[in-house]
Amino acid sequence: MTPRELKNSILQQAIQGKLVEQRPEEGSAEKLYHQIQQEKQRLIAEGKIKKEKPLPEITEDEKPFDIPETWKWVRLGDFATLYNGRAYKQNELFSEGKYPVLRVGNLFTNNQWYYSDLDLEPEKYCNSGDLLYSWSASFGPHIWEGGKVIYHYHIWKVEYSSNVDKNYLYYLLLSDTEQIKRSGHGLAMIHVTKAGMERRPFPLPPLAEQKRIVARIEELLPLLDRYEQSWSRLESFNSRFPDDMKKSLLQYAIQGKLVEQRPEEGNAEELYYQIQQEKQRLIAEGKIKKEKNLPEITEDEKPFDIPETWKWVKLGEISTYAQQKQKIAAKNITDDLWSLDLEDIEKESGKIINTCRASKRKISGDKLLFRKGQVLYSKLRPYLKKILVAPDSGICSSEIVPFNLYGNINAQYVVYYLKSPYADFVVNSVTYGVKMPRVGTDTMIELLIPLPPLAEQKRIVAKLEQLLPLCERLAVKTRA
């Protein structure tokens, strides 16, 4: 049960006579109602209130629930009078003046205050302790705690019989606010009429019981506040949990903690040797250019421990990230070629959300060619993690870097590594550009990668592909 539901439940229990016990010695609401009517007649005779047309009797169909025998269903207008505030013209409001003007926005938010110099009839002012009810756009009762103000037309000042406890009336109105709002009219801005409000039926207990109900509610409210704090912390934890779990799985994966190591699968040192041989062959064949050797990785640079069968390498040592990319001029692009833009890639997941052929796009300037199986990395706003293994060949902008991996390294393993918390932190801590941050090539080729044996790379990918969808399903369920 949410804090709001719990609070509503407490209020509902209160107004149904289920929050505190009934005590015969406290009399009945019927007698109280008679006293209210006598008080009303006296105030009319003294000219303090106007005589109004009697409200109709409450029918059985109007009573929404049962109440104790000592209680009585009455209409709000039977024991309270509603006064409208003033509908101000624009030229009557100033940034400073004699009286602050209380508007609905000032009750619910920190809206700017306006002032007026108008002198009005006494009922157009409210003072500290007055009970108010906002009845347009935002609904609900308020006990005003400021000084003397003029209140706006969309607020009622509620004056009530001395035989009704103010705080009980406040909670009574609070409990009925959603129903009051639903009874209103209007689409863009809902309104409730004064006549409709005065006709609403409310349950009236004896005065002493009203006070005990208020005391019980105010005893429970601090507990409800604590419950709300705990609930908020739990909701925050639950909303973060799927993403935190995903990050933990990726981090465990690149630290060699997601699957076990198997001696028969060899070690990454052997794989690294094969990569060096392959690079030398490709250089000799003129397929790649010889690059400057990257500095050795020192012990101090290694951010965390990895299994003995693994090896720390740099992205530039195991990939063509820094190699010159193959370009294609706009005039040579055929209509059926897949054209990939950054907006076609879903952030975080790297899923293709729009497949577009070149014939459907206005293409100018050179584009980069990429091939099926290459890793595609968005160097623009890398925090969006638009990283994937190309499912087909196509063209892309220079903001996407296509690259190959040597030694049959599992491309999906590298994609998961680049999405890991460690890689994400390193890359995004050194981007340049404020509005459109990018990561430089030097940063990427120096990026440290924990390299497992090939067979273990495949097992890590298989395990992540089994677990990560569960995180996604959990995230969807949490959002729902």
CSV table of C-alpha atoms in Angstrom, one decimal:
chain,number,residue,atom,x,y,z
A,1,MET,CA,0.0,0.0,0.0
A,2,THR,CA,1.4,3.4,-1.0
A,3,PRO,CA,1.7,6.2,1.6
A,4,ARG,CA,-1.1,8.0,-0.2
A,5,GLU,CA,-3.3,4.9,-0.2
A,6,LEU,CA,-2.6,4.4,3.5
A,7,LYS,CA,-3.4,8.0,4.4
A,8,ASN,CA,-6.6,7.8,2.4
A,9,SER,CA,-7.5,4.6,4.2
A,10,ILE,CA,-6.9,6.2,7.6
A,11,LEU,CA,-9.1,9.2,6.7
A,12,GLN,CA,-11.8,6.8,5.3
A,13,GLN,CA,-11.7,4.8,8.5
A,14,ALA,CA,-12.0,8.1,10.5
A,15,ILE,CA,-15.1,9.4,8.6
A,16,GLN,CA,-16.8,6.0,8.8
A,17,GLY,CA,-16.6,5.9,12.6
A,18,LYS,CA,-14.0,3.0,12.6
A,19,LEU,CA,-10.9,4.9,13.8
A,20,VAL,CA,-12.0,5.4,17.4
A,21,GLU,CA,-14.7,3.7,19.5
A,22,GLN,CA,-18.1,5.3,20.1
A,23,ARG,CA,-18.9,6.4,23.7
A,24,PRO,CA,-22.6,6.6,24.8
A,25,GLU,CA,-21.8,9.4,27.3
A,26,GLU,CA,-20.7,11.7,24.5
A,27,GLY,CA,-24.3,12.0,23.3
A,28,SER,CA,-25.5,11.8,19.7
A,29,ALA,CA,-25.0,13.9,16.6
A,30,GLU,CA,-28.8,14.4,16.4
A,31,LYS,CA,-28.6,16.5,19.5
A,32,LEU,CA,-25.6,18.3,18.1
A,33,TYR,CA,-27.4,19.0,14.9
A,34,HIS,CA,-30.2,20.6,16.9
A,35,GLN,CA,-27.7,22.8,18.6
A,36,ILE,CA,-26.2,23.8,15.3
A,37,GLN,CA,-29.6,24.8,14.0
A,38,GLN,CA,-30.3,26.9,17.1
A,39,GLU,CA,-26.9,28.6,16.7
A,40,LYS,CA,-27.7,29.3,13.1
A,41,GLN,CA,-31.1,30.9,13.9
A,42,ARG,CA,-29.4,33.1,16.6
A,43,LEU,CA,-26.8,34.4,14.1
A,44,ILE,CA,-29.5,35.1,11.5
A,45,ALA,CA,-31.4,37.1,14.2
A,46,GLU,CA,-28.3,39.0,15.1
A,47,GLY,CA,-27.7,39.9,11.4
A,48,LYS,CA,-24.3,38.1,11.3
A,49,ILE,CA,-25.3,35.6,8.6
A,50,LYS,CA,-28.0,35.7,5.9
A,51,LYS,CA,-31.0,33.5,6.0
A,52,GLU,CA,-30.9,31.0,3.2
A,53,LYS,CA,-33.3,28.5,1.6
A,54,PRO,CA,-33.3,25.3,3.5
A,55,LEU,CA,-31.3,22.4,2.0
A,56,PRO,CA,-33.2,19.3,1.0
A,57,GLU,CA,-33.2,16.2,3.3
A,58,ILE,CA,-30.5,13.6,2.5
A,59,THR,CA,-31.9,10.6,0.8
A,60,GLU,CA,-30.7,7.0,1.4
A,61,ASP,CA,-29.2,6.9,-2.1
A,62,GLU,CA,-27.0,9.9,-1.3
A,63,LYS,CA,-25.4,8.1,1.7
A,64,PRO,CA,-22.1,6.5,0.3
A,65,PHE,CA,-21.5,4.3,3.4
A,66,ASP,CA,-22.9,3.3,6.8
A,67,ILE,CA,-22.0,5.3,9.9
A,68,PRO,CA,-22.5,4.6,13.6
A,69,GLU,CA,-26.0,5.1,15.1
A,70,THR,CA,-24.8,8.1,17.2
A,71,TRP,CA,-23.7,9.9,14.0
A,72,LYS,CA,-25.8,11.8,11.5
A,73,TRP,CA,-25.6,12.6,7.8
A,74,VAL,CA,-25.8,16.3,7.2
A,75,ARG,CA,-25.1,18.6,4.3
A,76,LEU,CA,-22.0,20.9,4.4
A,77,GLY,CA,-24.3,23.9,4.2
A,78,ASP,CA,-26.2,22.8,7.3
A,79,PHE,CA,-23.2,23.6,9.5
A,80,ALA,CA,-20.8,25.7,7.4
A,81,THR,CA,-20.9,28.8,5.2
A,82,LEU,CA,-18.7,29.3,2.2
A,83,TYR,CA,-17.4,32.7,1.2
A,84,ASN,CA,-15.8,33.4,-2.2
A,85,GLY,CA,-12.8,35.5,-2.5
A,86,ARG,CA,-12.4,38.3,-5.0
A,87,ALA,CA,-11.9,37.9,-8.8
A,88,TYR,CA,-9.1,40.4,-9.4
A,89,LYS,CA,-8.6,42.4,-12.6
A,90,GLN,CA,-5.0,42.6,-13.8
A,91,ASN,CA,-4.8,46.4,-13.0
A,92,GLU,CA,-5.7,45.7,-9.4
A,93,LEU,CA,-2.6,43.6,-8.7
A,94,PHE,CA,0.9,45.0,-8.0
A,95,SER,CA,4.3,43.7,-7.0
A,96,GLU,CA,3.9,45.5,-3.7
A,97,GLY,CA,1.0,47.0,-1.8
A,98,LYS,CA,-1.2,47.1,1.3
A,99,TYR,CA,-2.5,43.5,1.3
A,100,PRO,CA,-1.0,40.3,0.0
A,101,VAL,CA,-3.4,38.5,-2.4
A,102,LEU,CA,-3.6,34.7,-1.7
A,103,ARG,CA,-4.1,32.7,-4.9
A,104,VAL,CA,-4.4,28.9,-5.4
A,105,GLY,CA,-0.8,28.8,-6.6
A,106,ASN,CA,0.4,30.3,-3.3
A,107,LEU,CA,-1.3,27.5,-1.4
A,108,PHE,CA,0.4,24.7,-3.4
A,109,THR,CA,3.6,26.1,-4.7
A,110,ASN,CA,6.0,29.0,-4.2
A,111,ASN,CA,4.2,31.1,-6.8
A,112,GLN,CA,5.0,34.8,-6.9
A,113,TRP,CA,2.9,36.9,-4.5
A,114,TYR,CA,0.9,39.9,-5.7
A,115,TYR,CA,-0.6,42.7,-3.6
A,116,SER,CA,-3.5,45.0,-3.7
A,117,ASP,CA,-4.5,48.4,-2.0
A,118,LEU,CA,-8.2,47.7,-2.2
A,119,ASP,CA,-10.3,47.9,1.0
A,120,LEU,CA,-13.0,45.2,0.9
A,121,GLU,CA,-15.8,43.8,3.0
A,122,PRO,CA,-14.6,41.7,6.0
A,123,GLU,CA,-15.5,38.3,4.5
A,124,LYS,CA,-13.0,38.9,1.6
A,125,TYR,CA,-10.1,38.7,4.1
A,126,CYS,CA,-8.7,35.7,5.9
A,127,ASN,CA,-6.4,35.5,8.9
A,128,SER,CA,-4.2,32.9,10.5
A,129,GLY,CA,-6.2,29.9,11.6
A,130,ASP,CA,-9.0,30.3,9.0
A,131,LEU,CA,-10.1,27.2,7.1
A,132,LEU,CA,-9.9,27.6,3.3
A,133,TYR,CA,-10.8,25.4,0.4
A,134,SER,CA,-9.3,25.7,-3.1
A,135,TRP,CA,-11.9,24.6,-5.6
A,136,SER,CA,-10.4,25.2,-9.1
A,137,ALA,CA,-7.5,23.5,-10.9
A,138,SER,CA,-6.0,22.4,-7.5
A,139,PHE,CA,-8.4,21.1,-4.9
A,140,GLY,CA,-8.2,20.7,-1.2
A,141,PRO,CA,-8.6,22.2,2.3
A,142,HIS,CA,-6.0,24.4,4.0
A,143,ILE,CA,-5.7,25.9,7.4
A,144,TRP,CA,-4.1,29.3,6.7
A,145,GLU,CA,-1.0,30.0,8.8
A,146,GLY,CA,0.0,33.4,7.4
A,147,GLY,CA,-1.1,36.8,8.3
A,148,LYS,CA,-4.0,38.8,7.1
A,149,VAL,CA,-4.5,38.4,3.3
A,150,ILE,CA,-7.1,38.9,0.6
A,151,TYR,CA,-8.0,35.6,-0.9
A,152,HIS,CA,-8.7,34.9,-4.5
A,153,TYR,CA,-12.1,34.0,-6.1
A,154,HIS,CA,-11.0,30.4,-6.6
A,155,ILE,CA,-10.7,29.9,-2.8
A,156,TRP,CA,-13.5,29.6,-0.4
A,157,LYS,CA,-13.2,30.7,3.2
A,158,VAL,CA,-15.1,28.1,5.3
A,159,GLU,CA,-16.9,29.5,8.4
A,160,TYR,CA,-18.4,26.7,10.5
A,161,SER,CA,-20.6,26.2,13.6
A,162,SER,CA,-18.9,26.3,17.0
A,163,ASN,CA,-20.3,22.8,17.5
A,164,VAL,CA,-18.0,21.5,14.8
A,165,ASP,CA,-14.2,20.9,15.4
A,166,LYS,CA,-12.2,22.8,12.8
A,167,ASN,CA,-9.6,20.1,12.4
A,168,TYR,CA,-12.2,17.4,12.1
A,169,LEU,CA,-13.8,19.5,9.3
A,170,TYR,CA,-10.4,19.9,7.7
A,171,TYR,CA,-9.8,16.1,7.6
A,172,LEU,CA,-13.4,15.5,6.5
A,173,LEU,CA,-12.9,17.8,3.5
A,174,LEU,CA,-9.5,16.3,2.8
A,175,SER,CA,-11.0,12.8,2.8
A,176,ASP,CA,-13.6,13.8,0.2
A,177,THR,CA,-11.4,15.9,-2.1
A,178,GLU,CA,-11.1,13.4,-4.9
A,179,GLN,CA,-14.8,12.9,-4.9
A,180,ILE,CA,-15.4,16.6,-4.9
A,181,LYS,CA,-13.0,17.0,-7.8
A,182,ARG,CA,-14.8,14.3,-9.8
A,183,SER,CA,-18.1,16.1,-9.2
A,184,GLY,CA,-16.8,19.2,-10.8
A,185,HIS,CA,-17.2,20.4,-14.4
A,186,GLY,CA,-14.8,21.6,-17.1
A,187,LEU,CA,-12.1,19.9,-19.1
A,188,ALA,CA,-9.0,22.2,-19.2
A,189,MET,CA,-9.8,23.5,-15.7
A,190,ILE,CA,-12.2,21.7,-13.4
A,191,HIS,CA,-14.5,23.9,-11.2
A,192,VAL,CA,-16.9,23.0,-8.3
A,193,THR,CA,-19.9,25.3,-7.7
A,194,LYS,CA,-20.6,26.8,-4.3
A,195,ALA,CA,-24.2,25.5,-4.4
A,196,GLY,CA,-23.0,22.0,-5.3
A,197,MET,CA,-20.4,22.0,-2.4
A,198,GLU,CA,-23.0,23.2,0.1
A,199,ARG,CA,-25.3,20.3,-0.9
A,200,ARG,CA,-22.6,17.6,-0.3
A,201,PRO,CA,-23.5,15.1,2.4
A,202,PHE,CA,-21.0,14.6,5.2
A,203,PRO,CA,-21.0,12.3,8.3
A,204,LEU,CA,-21.2,14.2,11.6
A,205,PRO,CA,-20.2,12.6,14.9
A,206,PRO,CA,-20.7,14.0,18.4
A,207,LEU,CA,-18.3,16.9,19.2
A,208,ALA,CA,-16.2,15.0,21.7
A,209,GLU,CA,-15.8,12.1,19.2
A,210,GLN,CA,-14.7,14.6,16.5
A,211,LYS,CA,-11.9,15.8,18.8
A,212,ARG,CA,-10.9,12.2,19.6
A,213,ILE,CA,-10.8,11.4,15.8
A,214,VAL,CA,-8.5,14.4,15.2
A,215,ALA,CA,-6.3,13.3,18.1
A,216,ARG,CA,-6.0,9.8,16.7
A,217,ILE,CA,-5.2,11.0,13.1
A,218,GLU,CA,-2.6,13.4,14.4
A,219,GLU,CA,-1.1,10.6,16.4
A,220,LEU,CA,-0.8,8.5,13.3
A,221,LEU,CA,0.5,11.2,10.9
A,222,PRO,CA,4.1,11.1,12.2
A,223,LEU,CA,4.1,7.3,11.7
A,224,LEU,CA,2.7,7.8,8.3
A,225,ASP,CA,5.5,10.3,7.5
A,226,ARG,CA,8.1,7.7,8.6
A,227,TYR,CA,6.4,5.1,6.4
A,228,GLU,CA,6.4,7.5,3.5
A,229,GLN,CA,10.2,8.0,3.9
A,230,SER,CA,10.8,4.3,4.0
A,231,TRP,CA,8.5,3.8,1.1
A,232,SER,CA,10.3,6.5,-0.9
A,233,ARG,CA,13.7,4.9,-0.2
A,234,LEU,CA,12.3,1.5,-1.2
A,235,GLU,CA,10.8,2.9,-4.4
A,236,SER,CA,14.1,4.6,-5.2
A,237,PHE,CA,15.9,1.3,-4.6
A,238,ASN,CA,13.4,-0.6,-6.8
A,239,SER,CA,13.6,1.9,-9.6
A,240,ARG,CA,17.4,1.7,-9.6
A,241,PHE,CA,17.7,-2.0,-9.0
A,242,PRO,CA,17.4,-3.3,-12.7
A,243,ASP,CA,20.0,-0.8,-13.9
A,244,ASP,CA,22.3,-1.4,-10.9
A,245,MET,CA,21.9,-5.2,-11.5
A,246,LYS,CA,22.8,-4.7,-15.2
A,247,LYS,CA,25.9,-2.7,-14.3
A,248,SER,CA,26.9,-5.3,-11.7
A,249,LEU,CA,26.6,-8.1,-14.2
A,250,LEU,CA,28.7,-6.3,-16.7
A,251,GLN,CA,31.3,-5.4,-14.1
A,252,TYR,CA,31.4,-9.0,-12.8
A,253,ALA,CA,31.8,-10.2,-16.4
A,254,ILE,CA,34.9,-8.1,-17.1
A,255,GLN,CA,36.5,-9.1,-13.8
A,256,GLY,CA,36.2,-12.8,-14.5
A,257,LYS,CA,33.5,-13.4,-11.8
A,258,LEU,CA,30.5,-14.2,-14.0
A,259,VAL,CA,31.6,-17.6,-15.2
A,260,GLU,CA,34.3,-20.0,-14.0
A,261,GLN,CA,37.7,-20.4,-15.6
A,262,ARG,CA,38.5,-23.7,-17.3
A,263,PRO,CA,42.2,-24.7,-17.6
A,264,GLU,CA,41.5,-26.6,-20.9
A,265,GLU,CA,40.5,-23.3,-22.6
A,266,GLY,CA,44.1,-22.0,-22.5
A,267,ASN,CA,45.0,-18.5,-21.6
A,268,ALA,CA,44.9,-15.0,-23.0
A,269,GLU,CA,48.6,-14.8,-23.4
A,270,GLU,CA,48.4,-17.3,-26.2
A,271,LEU,CA,45.6,-15.3,-27.8
A,272,TYR,CA,47.6,-12.1,-27.5
A,273,TYR,CA,50.6,-13.9,-29.3
A,274,GLN,CA,48.2,-15.0,-32.1
A,275,ILE,CA,47.0,-11.4,-32.4
A,276,GLN,CA,50.5,-10.0,-32.8
A,277,GLN,CA,51.2,-12.6,-35.5
A,278,GLU,CA,48.0,-11.7,-37.4
A,279,LYS,CA,48.8,-8.0,-37.2
A,280,GLN,CA,52.3,-8.6,-38.7
A,281,ARG,CA,50.8,-10.7,-41.5
A,282,LEU,CA,48.2,-8.0,-42.3
A,283,ILE,CA,50.9,-5.3,-42.3
A,284,ALA,CA,53.0,-7.4,-44.6
A,285,GLU,CA,50.0,-7.8,-47.0
A,286,GLY,CA,49.4,-4.1,-46.9
A,287,LYS,CA,45.9,-4.5,-45.4
A,288,ILE,CA,46.7,-2.4,-42.3
A,289,LYS,CA,49.3,0.2,-41.5
A,290,LYS,CA,52.0,-0.3,-39.0
A,291,GLU,CA,51.2,1.7,-35.8
A,292,LYS,CA,53.4,3.1,-33.1
A,293,ASN,CA,53.8,0.7,-30.2
A,294,LEU,CA,51.7,1.6,-27.3
A,295,PRO,CA,53.3,1.9,-23.8
A,296,GLU,CA,53.5,-1.2,-21.7
A,297,ILE,CA,50.8,-1.5,-19.0
A,298,THR,CA,52.2,-0.9,-15.6
A,299,GLU,CA,50.9,-2.6,-12.4
A,300,ASP,CA,49.7,0.8,-11.1
A,301,GLU,CA,47.5,1.2,-14.2
A,302,LYS,CA,45.5,-2.0,-13.7
A,303,PRO,CA,42.2,-0.9,-12.1
A,304,PHE,CA,41.2,-4.3,-10.7
A,305,ASP,CA,42.4,-7.9,-10.4
A,306,ILE,CA,41.6,-10.4,-13.2
A,307,PRO,CA,42.0,-14.2,-13.4
A,308,GLU,CA,45.5,-15.6,-14.0
A,309,THR,CA,44.4,-16.9,-17.4
A,310,TRP,CA,43.4,-13.4,-18.5
A,311,LYS,CA,45.6,-10.6,-19.8
A,312,TRP,CA,45.4,-6.8,-19.6
A,313,VAL,CA,45.6,-5.3,-23.1
A,314,LYS,CA,44.8,-2.0,-24.8
A,315,LEU,CA,42.0,-1.5,-27.3
A,316,GLY,CA,44.6,-0.2,-29.9
A,317,GLU,CA,46.6,-3.4,-29.6
A,318,ILE,CA,43.7,-5.8,-30.4
A,319,SER,CA,41.6,-3.7,-32.9
A,320,THR,CA,41.7,-1.5,-35.9
A,321,TYR,CA,40.1,1.4,-34.0
A,322,ALA,CA,43.0,3.8,-34.9
A,323,GLN,CA,43.3,2.5,-38.5
A,324,GLN,CA,42.2,4.7,-41.4
A,325,LYS,CA,38.5,4.1,-42.2
A,326,GLN,CA,37.2,3.3,-45.7
A,327,LYS,CA,35.2,6.2,-47.1
A,328,ILE,CA,32.7,6.4,-49.9
A,329,ALA,CA,31.7,9.5,-51.8
A,330,ALA,CA,28.0,10.4,-51.9
A,331,LYS,CA,27.9,9.9,-55.7
A,332,ASN,CA,29.0,6.3,-55.3
A,333,ILE,CA,26.4,5.4,-52.7
A,334,THR,CA,23.8,3.0,-54.2
A,335,ASP,CA,20.1,3.4,-53.2
A,336,ASP,CA,19.9,0.0,-51.6
A,337,LEU,CA,22.8,0.5,-49.2
A,338,TRP,CA,21.9,0.6,-45.5
A,339,SER,CA,22.4,4.2,-44.1
A,340,LEU,CA,22.9,4.2,-40.4
A,341,ASP,CA,22.6,7.4,-38.4
A,342,LEU,CA,23.1,7.8,-34.6
A,343,GLU,CA,19.3,8.4,-34.1
A,344,ASP,CA,18.7,4.9,-35.5
A,345,ILE,CA,20.4,3.4,-32.5
A,346,GLU,CA,18.7,3.0,-29.2
A,347,LYS,CA,20.7,4.4,-26.3
A,348,GLU,CA,22.0,1.9,-23.7
A,349,SER,CA,20.8,-1.2,-25.5
A,350,GLY,CA,22.5,-0.4,-28.9
A,351,LYS,CA,19.4,-1.9,-30.7
A,352,ILE,CA,18.7,-0.7,-34.2
A,353,ILE,CA,15.3,1.1,-33.9
A,354,ASN,CA,15.1,2.3,-37.5
A,355,THR,CA,16.6,0.7,-40.7
A,356,CYS,CA,16.8,3.1,-43.6
A,357,ARG,CA,18.1,2.7,-47.1
A,358,ALA,CA,20.2,5.4,-48.7
A,359,SER,CA,17.4,6.1,-51.2
A,360,LYS,CA,15.3,7.4,-48.3
A,361,ARG,CA,17.9,9.9,-47.0
A,362,LYS,CA,19.4,13.1,-48.3
A,363,ILE,CA,23.1,12.2,-48.3
A,364,SER,CA,25.9,14.7,-48.9
A,365,GLY,CA,29.6,14.4,-48.4
A,366,ASP,CA,31.7,11.3,-47.7
A,367,LYS,CA,30.4,8.5,-45.5
A,368,LEU,CA,32.2,5.7,-43.8
A,369,LEU,CA,31.8,2.1,-44.9
A,370,PHE,CA,31.2,-0.6,-42.3
A,371,ARG,CA,30.9,-4.3,-42.7
A,372,LYS,CA,28.8,-7.0,-41.0
A,373,GLY,CA,30.4,-8.2,-37.7
A,374,GLN,CA,32.4,-5.0,-37.1
A,375,VAL,CA,32.0,-3.2,-33.8
A,376,LEU,CA,30.3,0.2,-34.2
A,377,TYR,CA,31.1,2.7,-31.5
A,378,SER,CA,29.5,6.2,-31.2
A,379,LYS,CA,32.3,8.6,-30.2
A,380,LEU,CA,29.7,11.4,-29.9
A,381,ARG,CA,28.1,11.5,-26.5
A,382,PRO,CA,29.6,8.2,-25.5
A,383,TYR,CA,27.5,8.2,-22.3
A,384,LEU,CA,24.5,7.1,-24.4
A,385,LYS,CA,26.3,3.8,-25.0
A,386,LYS,CA,25.3,3.5,-28.7
A,387,ILE,CA,27.5,0.5,-29.3
A,388,LEU,CA,26.8,-2.7,-31.2
A,389,VAL,CA,28.0,-5.4,-33.5
A,390,ALA,CA,27.0,-4.5,-37.1
A,391,PRO,CA,24.2,-7.0,-38.1
A,392,ASP,CA,24.8,-6.1,-41.8
A,393,SER,CA,27.1,-3.9,-44.0
A,394,GLY,CA,26.3,-0.3,-44.7
A,395,ILE,CA,27.4,3.4,-44.4
A,396,CYS,CA,27.5,5.7,-41.4
A,397,SER,CA,28.7,9.2,-40.4
A,398,SER,CA,32.1,9.8,-39.0
A,399,GLU,CA,30.6,10.1,-35.5
A,400,ILE,CA,30.3,6.3,-35.6
A,401,VAL,CA,33.6,4.4,-35.5
A,402,PRO,CA,33.6,0.9,-37.2
A,403,PHE,CA,36.5,-1.3,-36.2
A,404,ASN,CA,37.6,-4.9,-36.5
A,405,LEU,CA,39.1,-7.1,-33.8
A,406,TYR,CA,42.1,-9.3,-34.3
A,407,GLY,CA,42.5,-13.0,-33.3
A,408,ASN,CA,38.8,-13.8,-33.6
A,409,ILE,CA,38.1,-11.9,-30.4
A,410,ASN,CA,34.4,-12.1,-29.7
A,411,ALA,CA,33.0,-8.7,-30.8
A,412,GLN,CA,30.0,-8.9,-28.5
A,413,TYR,CA,32.4,-9.4,-25.5
A,414,VAL,CA,34.1,-6.1,-26.5
A,415,VAL,CA,30.7,-4.4,-26.8
A,416,TYR,CA,29.7,-5.5,-23.3
A,417,TYR,CA,33.1,-4.3,-22.0
A,418,LEU,CA,32.6,-0.9,-23.6
A,419,LYS,CA,29.2,-0.7,-21.9
A,420,SER,CA,30.6,-1.7,-18.5
A,421,PRO,CA,30.7,0.8,-15.6
A,422,TYR,CA,34.5,0.9,-15.7
A,423,ALA,CA,34.8,1.7,-19.4
A,424,ASP,CA,31.9,4.1,-19.2
A,425,PHE,CA,33.6,6.0,-16.3
A,426,VAL,CA,37.0,6.2,-18.0
A,427,VAL,CA,35.7,7.3,-21.4
A,428,ASN,CA,33.2,9.9,-20.1
A,429,SER,CA,35.7,11.4,-17.7
A,430,VAL,CA,38.0,12.5,-20.6
A,431,THR,CA,35.5,13.6,-23.3
A,432,TYR,CA,35.9,17.0,-24.8
A,433,GLY,CA,33.2,19.5,-25.9
A,434,VAL,CA,30.4,20.8,-23.6
A,435,LYS,CA,27.2,20.6,-25.7
A,436,MET,CA,28.4,17.7,-27.9
A,437,PRO,CA,31.0,15.8,-26.0
A,438,ARG,CA,33.2,13.4,-27.9
A,439,VAL,CA,35.9,10.9,-27.0
A,440,GLY,CA,39.2,11.1,-28.8
A,441,THR,CA,41.0,8.3,-30.7
A,442,ASP,CA,44.0,8.5,-28.3
A,443,THR,CA,41.8,7.8,-25.3
A,444,MET,CA,40.1,4.8,-27.0
A,445,ILE,CA,43.3,3.1,-28.2
A,446,GLU,CA,44.8,3.5,-24.7
A,447,LEU,CA,41.7,2.0,-23.1
A,448,LEU,CA,42.6,-1.0,-20.9
A,449,ILE,CA,40.7,-4.2,-21.6
A,450,PRO,CA,40.7,-7.4,-19.5
A,451,LEU,CA,41.1,-10.1,-22.2
A,452,PRO,CA,39.9,-13.7,-21.4
A,453,PRO,CA,40.6,-16.8,-23.6
A,454,LEU,CA,38.3,-17.0,-26.6
A,455,ALA,CA,36.2,-19.9,-25.2
A,456,GLU,CA,35.6,-18.0,-22.0
A,457,GLN,CA,34.7,-14.8,-24.0
A,458,LYS,CA,31.9,-16.8,-25.6
A,459,ARG,CA,30.7,-18.2,-22.3
A,460,ILE,CA,30.6,-14.8,-20.8
A,461,VAL,CA,28.6,-13.4,-23.7
A,462,ALA,CA,26.2,-16.4,-23.5
A,463,LYS,CA,25.7,-15.8,-19.7
A,464,LEU,CA,25.1,-12.1,-20.2
A,465,GLU,CA,22.6,-12.7,-23.0
A,466,GLN,CA,20.8,-15.0,-20.6
A,467,LEU,CA,20.7,-12.5,-17.7
A,468,LEU,CA,20.5,-9.1,-19.2
A,469,PRO,CA,17.0,-9.6,-20.7
A,470,LEU,CA,15.8,-10.5,-17.2
A,471,CYS,CA,17.1,-7.0,-16.1
A,472,GLU,CA,15.2,-5.4,-18.9
A,473,ARG,CA,12.0,-7.2,-18.1
A,474,LEU,CA,12.4,-6.3,-14.5
A,475,ALA,CA,12.9,-2.6,-15.5
A,476,VAL,CA,9.7,-2.7,-17.6
A,477,LYS,CA,7.8,-4.2,-14.6
A,478,THR,CA,9.2,-1.6,-12.2
A,479,ARG,CA,8.2,1.3,-14.5
A,480,ALA,CA,4.7,-0.2,-14.9
